[in-house]
Amino acid sequence: MKIAVAGASGRAGSEITKELARRGHTVTAVARNPEKIAALSNVTSTKGDVLDQAGLAKLWAGHDAAVSSVHFLASDPLRLIGAAKESKVGRYLVVGGAGSLEVAPGVKLVTTPGFPAEYKAEAEKGGAFLDLLRQEKDLNWTFISPPALFIEGERTGKFRLGTDQLLADASGKSWISFADYAIALADEIERPAHARQRFTVGY
């Protein structure tokens, strides 16, 4: 498939780009500084600005899927959604956040007392992005939330999927490596199971 990745030089975006290339997909890797994107076979690096809706739509046009892997506070969900719709891309996948996941019925992680204050604005904007997507009637979107900790780590291929509830391992740790998250996202592109839905992945 032909897949565009916005934010391809970031920690999650670079792993997603690498995973898609590993599987033989043709990847258009988009970043403000494309020279920071690792040189890989099947990957074409290109300069793009996630705040430029028309420019992004042109870059995404002709792709089977587009992936947004950008910080919520450094982007505008309305422009990203607009670019996805204008480009007529087949699917639009968003690297989401954990803040909007539930830790108890009706209780979102971002509202809990222990949630780090420095991440609250980012998490709240991620939740607003998800709310906007849920109002979309035509766009074929998927929002993929990582667990509480989204960190460097090995590629194991062993993880669990969930829906709207925060996942944690047997010790209570809620985490996923960028590499394993990338596997879950690539799996979703290849074998769609969550059209117009949010899902989460964790150990």
JSON list of C-alpha atoms in Angstrom, two decimals:
[
{"chain": "A", "resi": 1, "resn": "MET", "atom": "CA", "xyz": [0.00, 0.00, 0.00]},
{"chain": "A", "resi": 2, "resn": "LYS", "atom": "CA", "xyz": [0.95, 3.64, -0.36]},
{"chain": "A", "resi": 3, "resn": "ILE", "atom": "CA", "xyz": [0.97, 5.30, 3.06]},
{"chain": "A", "resi": 4, "resn": "ALA", "atom": "CA", "xyz": [1.80, 8.86, 4.18]},
{"chain": "A", "resi": 5, "resn": "VAL", "atom": "CA", "xyz": [3.15, 9.53, 7.69]},
{"chain": "A", "resi": 6, "resn": "ALA", "atom": "CA", "xyz": [3.06, 13.10, 9.05]},
{"chain": "A", "resi": 7, "resn": "GLY", "atom": "CA", "xyz": [5.53, 13.62, 11.88]},
{"chain": "A", "resi": 8, "resn": "ALA", "atom": "CA", "xyz": [7.80, 10.90, 10.52]},
{"chain": "A", "resi": 9, "resn": "SER", "atom": "CA", "xyz": [10.91, 12.27, 12.24]},
{"chain": "A", "resi": 10, "resn": "GLY", "atom": "CA", "xyz": [9.41, 11.97, 15.74]},
{"chain": "A", "resi": 11, "resn": "ARG", "atom": "CA", "xyz": [9.88, 9.08, 18.15]},
{"chain": "A", "resi": 12, "resn": "ALA", "atom": "CA", "xyz": [6.57, 7.38, 17.34]},
{"chain": "A", "resi": 13, "resn": "GLY", "atom": "CA", "xyz": [6.50, 8.52, 13.71]},
{"chain": "A", "resi": 14, "resn": "SER", "atom": "CA", "xyz": [9.96, 7.18, 12.96]},
{"chain": "A", "resi": 15, "resn": "GLU", "atom": "CA", "xyz": [9.06, 3.74, 14.34]},
{"chain": "A", "resi": 16, "resn": "ILE", "atom": "CA", "xyz": [5.81, 3.72, 12.36]},
{"chain": "A", "resi": 17, "resn": "THR", "atom": "CA", "xyz": [7.69, 4.67, 9.20]},
{"chain": "A", "resi": 18, "resn": "LYS", "atom": "CA", "xyz": [10.25, 1.93, 9.85]},
{"chain": "A", "resi": 19, "resn": "GLU", "atom": "CA", "xyz": [7.56, -0.71, 10.52]},
{"chain": "A", "resi": 20, "resn": "LEU", "atom": "CA", "xyz": [5.60, 0.13, 7.37]},
{"chain": "A", "resi": 21, "resn": "ALA", "atom": "CA", "xyz": [8.78, 0.08, 5.25]},
{"chain": "A", "resi": 22, "resn": "ARG", "atom": "CA", "xyz": [9.78, -3.24, 6.81]},
{"chain": "A", "resi": 23, "resn": "ARG", "atom": "CA", "xyz": [6.48, -4.67, 5.57]},
{"chain": "A", "resi": 24, "resn": "GLY", "atom": "CA", "xyz": [7.10, -3.49, 2.03]},
{"chain": "A", "resi": 25, "resn": "HIS", "atom": "CA", "xyz": [4.69, -0.56, 1.93]},
{"chain": "A", "resi": 26, "resn": "THR", "atom": "CA", "xyz": [5.57, 2.57, -0.04]},
{"chain": "A", "resi": 27, "resn": "VAL", "atom": "CA", "xyz": [5.89, 5.36, 2.52]},
{"chain": "A", "resi": 28, "resn": "THR", "atom": "CA", "xyz": [5.81, 9.12, 2.06]},
{"chain": "A", "resi": 29, "resn": "ALA", "atom": "CA", "xyz": [7.48, 10.40, 5.24]},
{"chain": "A", "resi": 30, "resn": "VAL", "atom": "CA", "xyz": [6.49, 14.00, 5.99]},
{"chain": "A", "resi": 31, "resn": "ALA", "atom": "CA", "xyz": [8.27, 16.31, 8.45]},
{"chain": "A", "resi": 32, "resn": "ARG", "atom": "CA", "xyz": [9.19, 19.96, 8.87]},
{"chain": "A", "resi": 33, "resn": "ASN", "atom": "CA", "xyz": [12.83, 18.85, 8.76]},
{"chain": "A", "resi": 34, "resn": "PRO", "atom": "CA", "xyz": [12.88, 15.88, 6.36]},
{"chain": "A", "resi": 35, "resn": "GLU", "atom": "CA", "xyz": [16.66, 15.54, 6.74]},
{"chain": "A", "resi": 36, "resn": "LYS", "atom": "CA", "xyz": [15.95, 14.11, 10.22]},
{"chain": "A", "resi": 37, "resn": "ILE", "atom": "CA", "xyz": [14.07, 11.15, 8.71]},
{"chain": "A", "resi": 38, "resn": "ALA", "atom": "CA", "xyz": [16.17, 7.99, 8.53]},
{"chain": "A", "resi": 39, "resn": "ALA", "atom": "CA", "xyz": [17.04, 6.79, 5.03]},
{"chain": "A", "resi": 40, "resn": "LEU", "atom": "CA", "xyz": [15.12, 3.57, 4.39]},
{"chain": "A", "resi": 41, "resn": "SER", "atom": "CA", "xyz": [14.17, 1.60, 1.31]},
{"chain": "A", "resi": 42, "resn": "ASN", "atom": "CA", "xyz": [10.53, 2.21, 0.24]},
{"chain": "A", "resi": 43, "resn": "VAL", "atom": "CA", "xyz": [10.57, 5.59, 2.04]},
{"chain": "A", "resi": 44, "resn": "THR", "atom": "CA", "xyz": [10.49, 9.00, 0.36]},
{"chain": "A", "resi": 45, "resn": "SER", "atom": "CA", "xyz": [11.16, 11.91, 2.74]},
{"chain": "A", "resi": 46, "resn": "THR", "atom": "CA", "xyz": [9.41, 15.20, 2.02]},
{"chain": "A", "resi": 47, "resn": "LYS", "atom": "CA", "xyz": [8.99, 18.56, 3.70]},
{"chain": "A", "resi": 48, "resn": "GLY", "atom": "CA", "xyz": [5.55, 19.39, 5.00]},
{"chain": "A", "resi": 49, "resn": "ASP", "atom": "CA", "xyz": [3.80, 21.55, 7.60]},
{"chain": "A", "resi": 50, "resn": "VAL", "atom": "CA", "xyz": [0.90, 20.06, 9.56]},
{"chain": "A", "resi": 51, "resn": "LEU", "atom": "CA", "xyz": [-0.58, 23.56, 9.94]},
{"chain": "A", "resi": 52, "resn": "ASP", "atom": "CA", "xyz": [-0.79, 23.94, 6.14]},
{"chain": "A", "resi": 53, "resn": "GLN", "atom": "CA", "xyz": [-4.05, 22.17, 5.38]},
{"chain": "A", "resi": 54, "resn": "ALA", "atom": "CA", "xyz": [-3.93, 22.60, 1.60]},
{"chain": "A", "resi": 55, "resn": "GLY", "atom": "CA", "xyz": [-0.26, 21.61, 1.37]},
{"chain": "A", "resi": 56, "resn": "LEU", "atom": "CA", "xyz": [-0.81, 18.53, 3.51]},
{"chain": "A", "resi": 57, "resn": "ALA", "atom": "CA", "xyz": [-3.86, 17.52, 1.47]},
{"chain": "A", "resi": 58, "resn": "LYS", "atom": "CA", "xyz": [-1.70, 17.61, -1.68]},
{"chain": "A", "resi": 59, "resn": "LEU", "atom": "CA", "xyz": [1.00, 15.48, -0.03]},
{"chain": "A", "resi": 60, "resn": "TRP", "atom": "CA", "xyz": [-1.57, 12.92, 1.16]},
{"chain": "A", "resi": 61, "resn": "ALA", "atom": "CA", "xyz": [-3.55, 12.73, -2.10]},
{"chain": "A", "resi": 62, "resn": "GLY", "atom": "CA", "xyz": [-3.22, 9.40, -3.88]},
{"chain": "A", "resi": 63, "resn": "HIS", "atom": "CA", "xyz": [-2.35, 7.43, -0.74]},
{"chain": "A", "resi": 64, "resn": "ASP", "atom": "CA", "xyz": [-4.28, 4.45, 0.63]},
{"chain": "A", "resi": 65, "resn": "ALA", "atom": "CA", "xyz": [-3.81, 5.71, 4.18]},
{"chain": "A", "resi": 66, "resn": "ALA", "atom": "CA", "xyz": [-2.43, 8.74, 6.03]},
{"chain": "A", "resi": 67, "resn": "VAL", "atom": "CA", "xyz": [-1.07, 8.70, 9.57]},
{"chain": "A", "resi": 68, "resn": "SER", "atom": "CA", "xyz": [-0.84, 11.75, 11.89]},
{"chain": "A", "resi": 69, "resn": "SER", "atom": "CA", "xyz": [1.94, 11.35, 14.46]},
{"chain": "A", "resi": 70, "resn": "VAL", "atom": "CA", "xyz": [2.21, 14.90, 15.75]},
{"chain": "A", "resi": 71, "resn": "HIS", "atom": "CA", "xyz": [1.90, 16.66, 19.10]},
{"chain": "A", "resi": 72, "resn": "PHE", "atom": "CA", "xyz": [-1.62, 17.95, 19.64]},
{"chain": "A", "resi": 73, "resn": "LEU", "atom": "CA", "xyz": [-0.46, 21.35, 20.92]},
{"chain": "A", "resi": 74, "resn": "ALA", "atom": "CA", "xyz": [1.75, 21.81, 17.84]},
{"chain": "A", "resi": 75, "resn": "SER", "atom": "CA", "xyz": [-1.06, 21.10, 15.39]},
{"chain": "A", "resi": 76, "resn": "ASP", "atom": "CA", "xyz": [-4.69, 21.90, 14.67]},
{"chain": "A", "resi": 77, "resn": "PRO", "atom": "CA", "xyz": [-7.08, 18.94, 14.56]},
{"chain": "A", "resi": 78, "resn": "LEU", "atom": "CA", "xyz": [-9.51, 20.82, 12.32]},
{"chain": "A", "resi": 79, "resn": "ARG", "atom": "CA", "xyz": [-6.78, 21.38, 9.72]},
{"chain": "A", "resi": 80, "resn": "LEU", "atom": "CA", "xyz": [-5.56, 17.78, 9.96]},
{"chain": "A", "resi": 81, "resn": "ILE", "atom": "CA", "xyz": [-9.09, 16.41, 9.55]},
{"chain": "A", "resi": 82, "resn": "GLY", "atom": "CA", "xyz": [-9.67, 18.90, 6.74]},
{"chain": "A", "resi": 83, "resn": "ALA", "atom": "CA", "xyz": [-6.50, 17.76, 4.96]},
{"chain": "A", "resi": 84, "resn": "ALA", "atom": "CA", "xyz": [-7.52, 14.12, 5.29]},
{"chain": "A", "resi": 85, "resn": "LYS", "atom": "CA", "xyz": [-10.93, 14.86, 3.77]},
{"chain": "A", "resi": 86, "resn": "GLU", "atom": "CA", "xyz": [-9.58, 17.08, 0.99]},
{"chain": "A", "resi": 87, "resn": "SER", "atom": "CA", "xyz": [-6.94, 14.50, 0.04]},
{"chain": "A", "resi": 88, "resn": "LYS", "atom": "CA", "xyz": [-9.62, 11.79, -0.32]},
{"chain": "A", "resi": 89, "resn": "VAL", "atom": "CA", "xyz": [-7.19, 9.41, 1.35]},
{"chain": "A", "resi": 90, "resn": "GLY", "atom": "CA", "xyz": [-8.66, 5.95, 1.96]},
{"chain": "A", "resi": 91, "resn": "ARG", "atom": "CA", "xyz": [-8.02, 5.88, 5.71]},
{"chain": "A", "resi": 92, "resn": "TYR", "atom": "CA", "xyz": [-6.85, 8.39, 8.31]},
{"chain": "A", "resi": 93, "resn": "LEU", "atom": "CA", "xyz": [-5.09, 7.11, 11.43]},
{"chain": "A", "resi": 94, "resn": "VAL", "atom": "CA", "xyz": [-4.15, 9.27, 14.40]},
{"chain": "A", "resi": 95, "resn": "VAL", "atom": "CA", "xyz": [-1.48, 8.53, 17.00]},
{"chain": "A", "resi": 96, "resn": "GLY", "atom": "CA", "xyz": [-3.65, 9.40, 19.98]},
{"chain": "A", "resi": 97, "resn": "GLY", "atom": "CA", "xyz": [-3.05, 10.03, 23.66]},
{"chain": "A", "resi": 98, "resn": "ALA", "atom": "CA", "xyz": [-3.83, 8.17, 26.88]},
{"chain": "A", "resi": 99, "resn": "GLY", "atom": "CA", "xyz": [-5.54, 11.04, 28.69]},
{"chain": "A", "resi": 100, "resn": "SER", "atom": "CA", "xyz": [-8.97, 10.34, 27.21]},
{"chain": "A", "resi": 101, "resn": "LEU", "atom": "CA", "xyz": [-8.89, 6.66, 28.23]},
{"chain": "A", "resi": 102, "resn": "GLU", "atom": "CA", "xyz": [-11.06, 5.61, 31.17]},
{"chain": "A", "resi": 103, "resn": "VAL", "atom": "CA", "xyz": [-9.61, 4.33, 34.45]},
{"chain": "A", "resi": 104, "resn": "ALA", "atom": "CA", "xyz": [-13.12, 3.69, 35.83]},
{"chain": "A", "resi": 105, "resn": "PRO", "atom": "CA", "xyz": [-16.58, 4.02, 34.26]},
{"chain": "A", "resi": 106, "resn": "GLY", "atom": "CA", "xyz": [-16.91, 7.64, 33.16]},
{"chain": "A", "resi": 107, "resn": "VAL", "atom": "CA", "xyz": [-13.54, 8.66, 34.69]},
{"chain": "A", "resi": 108, "resn": "LYS", "atom": "CA", "xyz": [-10.86, 9.72, 32.21]},
{"chain": "A", "resi": 109, "resn": "LEU", "atom": "CA", "xyz": [-7.18, 9.39, 33.08]},
{"chain": "A", "resi": 110, "resn": "VAL", "atom": "CA", "xyz": [-6.59, 13.11, 32.47]},
{"chain": "A", "resi": 111, "resn": "THR", "atom": "CA", "xyz": [-9.05, 14.01, 35.27]},
{"chain": "A", "resi": 112, "resn": "THR", "atom": "CA", "xyz": [-7.37, 11.86, 37.95]},
{"chain": "A", "resi": 113, "resn": "PRO", "atom": "CA", "xyz": [-5.45, 13.63, 40.77]},
{"chain": "A", "resi": 114, "resn": "GLY", "atom": "CA", "xyz": [-2.11, 12.03, 39.90]},
{"chain": "A", "resi": 115, "resn": "PHE", "atom": "CA", "xyz": [-2.11, 13.06, 36.25]},
{"chain": "A", "resi": 116, "resn": "PRO", "atom": "CA", "xyz": [1.07, 15.11, 35.56]},
{"chain": "A", "resi": 117, "resn": "ALA", "atom": "CA", "xyz": [0.21, 18.79, 35.27]},
{"chain": "A", "resi": 118, "resn": "GLU", "atom": "CA", "xyz": [2.79, 19.35, 32.51]},
{"chain": "A", "resi": 119, "resn": "TYR", "atom": "CA", "xyz": [0.96, 16.91, 30.19]},
{"chain": "A", "resi": 120, "resn": "LYS", "atom": "CA", "xyz": [-2.59, 18.01, 30.94]},
{"chain": "A", "resi": 121, "resn": "ALA", "atom": "CA", "xyz": [-3.02, 20.58, 28.12]},
{"chain": "A", "resi": 122, "resn": "GLU", "atom": "CA", "xyz": [-1.66, 18.12, 25.55]},
{"chain": "A", "resi": 123, "resn": "ALA", "atom": "CA", "xyz": [-3.93, 15.35, 26.84]},
{"chain": "A", "resi": 124, "resn": "GLU", "atom": "CA", "xyz": [-7.03, 17.56, 26.85]},
{"chain": "A", "resi": 125, "resn": "LYS", "atom": "CA", "xyz": [-6.38, 18.66, 23.27]},
{"chain": "A", "resi": 126, "resn": "GLY", "atom": "CA", "xyz": [-5.99, 15.00, 22.28]},
{"chain": "A", "resi": 127, "resn": "GLY", "atom": "CA", "xyz": [-9.37, 14.25, 23.81]},
{"chain": "A", "resi": 128, "resn": "ALA", "atom": "CA", "xyz": [-10.89, 17.16, 21.88]},
{"chain": "A", "resi": 129, "resn": "PHE", "atom": "CA", "xyz": [-9.37, 15.75, 18.66]},
{"chain": "A", "resi": 130, "resn": "LEU", "atom": "CA", "xyz": [-11.08, 12.41, 19.34]},
{"chain": "A", "resi": 131, "resn": "ASP", "atom": "CA", "xyz": [-14.40, 14.17, 19.98]},
{"chain": "A", "resi": 132, "resn": "LEU", "atom": "CA", "xyz": [-14.11, 15.95, 16.61]},
{"chain": "A", "resi": 133, "resn": "LEU", "atom": "CA", "xyz": [-13.37, 12.69, 14.81]},
{"chain": "A", "resi": 134, "resn": "ARG", "atom": "CA", "xyz": [-16.42, 11.05, 16.38]},
{"chain": "A", "resi": 135, "resn": "GLN", "atom": "CA", "xyz": [-18.58, 13.74, 14.74]},
{"chain": "A", "resi": 136, "resn": "GLU", "atom": "CA", "xyz": [-17.23, 12.97, 11.26]},
{"chain": "A", "resi": 137, "resn": "LYS", "atom": "CA", "xyz": [-19.74, 11.28, 8.98]},
{"chain": "A", "resi": 138, "resn": "ASP", "atom": "CA", "xyz": [-17.61, 10.68, 5.90]},
{"chain": "A", "resi": 139, "resn": "LEU", "atom": "CA", "xyz": [-13.98, 10.31, 6.99]},
{"chain": "A", "resi": 140, "resn": "ASN", "atom": "CA", "xyz": [-12.75, 6.75, 7.59]},
{"chain": "A", "resi": 141, "resn": "TRP", "atom": "CA", "xyz": [-10.70, 7.46, 10.74]},
{"chain": "A", "resi": 142, "resn": "THR", "atom": "CA", "xyz": [-9.07, 5.44, 13.51]},
{"chain": "A", "resi": 143, "resn": "PHE", "atom": "CA", "xyz": [-7.61, 6.95, 16.71]},
{"chain": "A", "resi": 144, "resn": "ILE", "atom": "CA", "xyz": [-5.04, 4.74, 18.46]},
{"chain": "A", "resi": 145, "resn": "SER", "atom": "CA", "xyz": [-4.31, 5.59, 22.09]},
{"chain": "A", "resi": 146, "resn": "PRO", "atom": "CA", "xyz": [-1.11, 4.39, 23.73]},
{"chain": "A", "resi": 147, "resn": "PRO", "atom": "CA", "xyz": [-1.14, 3.61, 27.47]},
{"chain": "A", "resi": 148, "resn": "ALA", "atom": "CA", "xyz": [0.09, 5.99, 30.18]},
{"chain": "A", "resi": 149, "resn": "LEU", "atom": "CA", "xyz": [3.77, 5.49, 29.29]},
{"chain": "A", "resi": 150, "resn": "PHE", "atom": "CA", "xyz": [4.78, 5.65, 25.62]},
{"chain": "A", "resi": 151, "resn": "ILE", "atom": "CA", "xyz": [8.52, 5.03, 25.56]},
{"chain": "A", "resi": 152, "resn": "GLU", "atom": "CA", "xyz": [11.59, 3.65, 23.84]},
{"chain": "A", "resi": 153, "resn": "GLY", "atom": "CA", "xyz": [11.82, -0.13, 24.06]},
{"chain": "A", "resi": 154, "resn": "GLU", "atom": "CA", "xyz": [12.21, -3.33, 22.16]},
{"chain": "A", "resi": 155, "resn": "ARG", "atom": "CA", "xyz": [10.01, -4.65, 19.38]},
{"chain": "A", "resi": 156, "resn": "THR", "atom": "CA", "xyz": [8.40, -7.76, 20.90]},
{"chain": "A", "resi": 157, "resn": "GLY", "atom": "CA", "xyz": [5.18, -8.13, 18.90]},
{"chain": "A", "resi": 158, "resn": "LYS", "atom": "CA", "xyz": [3.44, -9.14, 22.14]},
{"chain": "A", "resi": 159, "resn": "PHE", "atom": "CA", "xyz": [0.74, -6.78, 23.37]},
{"chain": "A", "resi": 160, "resn": "ARG", "atom": "CA", "xyz": [-2.98, -6.51, 24.04]},
{"chain": "A", "resi": 161, "resn": "LEU", "atom": "CA", "xyz": [-5.64, -4.40, 22.40]},
{"chain": "A", "resi": 162, "resn": "GLY", "atom": "CA", "xyz": [-8.46, -2.60, 24.18]},
{"chain": "A", "resi": 163, "resn": "THR", "atom": "CA", "xyz": [-11.15, -0.04, 23.45]},
{"chain": "A", "resi": 164, "resn": "ASP", "atom": "CA", "xyz": [-11.72, 2.95, 25.75]},
{"chain": "A", "resi": 165, "resn": "GLN", "atom": "CA", "xyz": [-10.21, 1.65, 29.00]},
{"chain": "A", "resi": 166, "resn": "LEU", "atom": "CA", "xyz": [-6.58, 2.18, 30.06]},
{"chain": "A", "resi": 167, "resn": "LEU", "atom": "CA", "xyz": [-4.56, -1.06, 29.81]},
{"chain": "A", "resi": 168, "resn": "ALA", "atom": "CA", "xyz": [-2.01, -2.06, 32.46]},
{"chain": "A", "resi": 169, "resn": "ASP", "atom": "CA", "xyz": [0.17, -5.13, 32.94]},
{"chain": "A", "resi": 170, "resn": "ALA", "atom": "CA", "xyz": [0.02, -7.53, 35.92]},
{"chain": "A", "resi": 171, "resn": "SER", "atom": "CA", "xyz": [2.17, -5.19, 38.03]},
{"chain": "A", "resi": 172, "resn": "GLY", "atom": "CA", "xyz": [-0.10, -2.23, 37.30]},
{"chain": "A", "resi": 173, "resn": "LYS", "atom": "CA", "xyz": [2.32, -0.57, 34.87]},
{"chain": "A", "resi": 174, "resn": "SER", "atom": "CA", "xyz": [0.59, 0.99, 31.84]},
{"chain": "A", "resi": 175, "resn": "TRP", "atom": "CA", "xyz": [3.03, 1.16, 28.96]},
{"chain": "A", "resi": 176, "resn": "ILE", "atom": "CA", "xyz": [4.01, 0.29, 25.38]},
{"chain": "A", "resi": 177, "resn": "SER", "atom": "CA", "xyz": [7.18, 0.74, 23.33]},
{"chain": "A", "resi": 178, "resn": "PHE", "atom": "CA", "xyz": [7.07, 2.92, 20.22]},
{"chain": "A", "resi": 179, "resn": "ALA", "atom": "CA", "xyz": [8.14, -0.15, 18.21]},
{"chain": "A", "resi": 180, "resn": "ASP", "atom": "CA", "xyz": [5.27, -2.35, 19.41]},
{"chain": "A", "resi": 181, "resn": "TYR", "atom": "CA", "xyz": [2.76, 0.47, 19.03]},
{"chain": "A", "resi": 182, "resn": "ALA", "atom": "CA", "xyz": [3.95, 0.75, 15.41]},
{"chain": "A", "resi": 183, "resn": "ILE", "atom": "CA", "xyz": [3.19, -2.95, 14.88]},
{"chain": "A", "resi": 184, "resn": "ALA", "atom": "CA", "xyz": [-0.38, -2.46, 16.14]},
{"chain": "A", "resi": 185, "resn": "LEU", "atom": "CA", "xyz": [-0.89, 0.55, 13.88]},
{"chain": "A", "resi": 186, "resn": "ALA", "atom": "CA", "xyz": [0.53, -1.24, 10.82]},
{"chain": "A", "resi": 187, "resn": "ASP", "atom": "CA", "xyz": [-1.67, -4.27, 11.60]},
{"chain": "A", "resi": 188, "resn": "GLU", "atom": "CA", "xyz": [-4.72, -1.99, 11.65]},
{"chain": "A", "resi": 189, "resn": "ILE", "atom": "CA", "xyz": [-3.82, -0.55, 8.25]},
{"chain": "A", "resi": 190, "resn": "GLU", "atom": "CA", "xyz": [-3.35, -4.01, 6.74]},
{"chain": "A", "resi": 191, "resn": "ARG", "atom": "CA", "xyz": [-6.32, -5.68, 8.47]},
{"chain": "A", "resi": 192, "resn": "PRO", "atom": "CA", "xyz": [-8.86, -2.96, 9.34]},
{"chain": "A", "resi": 193, "resn": "ALA", "atom": "CA", "xyz": [-10.76, -3.78, 12.52]},
{"chain": "A", "resi": 194, "resn": "HIS", "atom": "CA", "xyz": [-11.50, -0.37, 14.06]},
{"chain": "A", "resi": 195, "resn": "ALA", "atom": "CA", "xyz": [-13.04, 1.83, 11.36]},
{"chain": "A", "resi": 196, "resn": "ARG", "atom": "CA", "xyz": [-14.37, 5.09, 12.86]},
{"chain": "A", "resi": 197, "resn": "GLN", "atom": "CA", "xyz": [-13.32, 3.94, 16.33]},
{"chain": "A", "resi": 198, "resn": "ARG", "atom": "CA", "xyz": [-10.70, 4.53, 18.99]},
{"chain": "A", "resi": 199, "resn": "PHE", "atom": "CA", "xyz": [-8.71, 1.61, 20.30]},
{"chain": "A", "resi": 200, "resn": "THR", "atom": "CA", "xyz": [-5.74, 1.25, 22.60]},
{"chain": "A", "resi": 201, "resn": "VAL", "atom": "CA", "xyz": [-2.70, -1.00, 22.77]},
{"chain": "A", "resi": 202, "resn": "GLY", "atom": "CA", "xyz": [-0.56, -1.97, 25.76]},
{"chain": "A", "resi": 203, "resn": "TYR", "atom": "CA", "xyz": [1.18, -4.79, 27.58]}
]
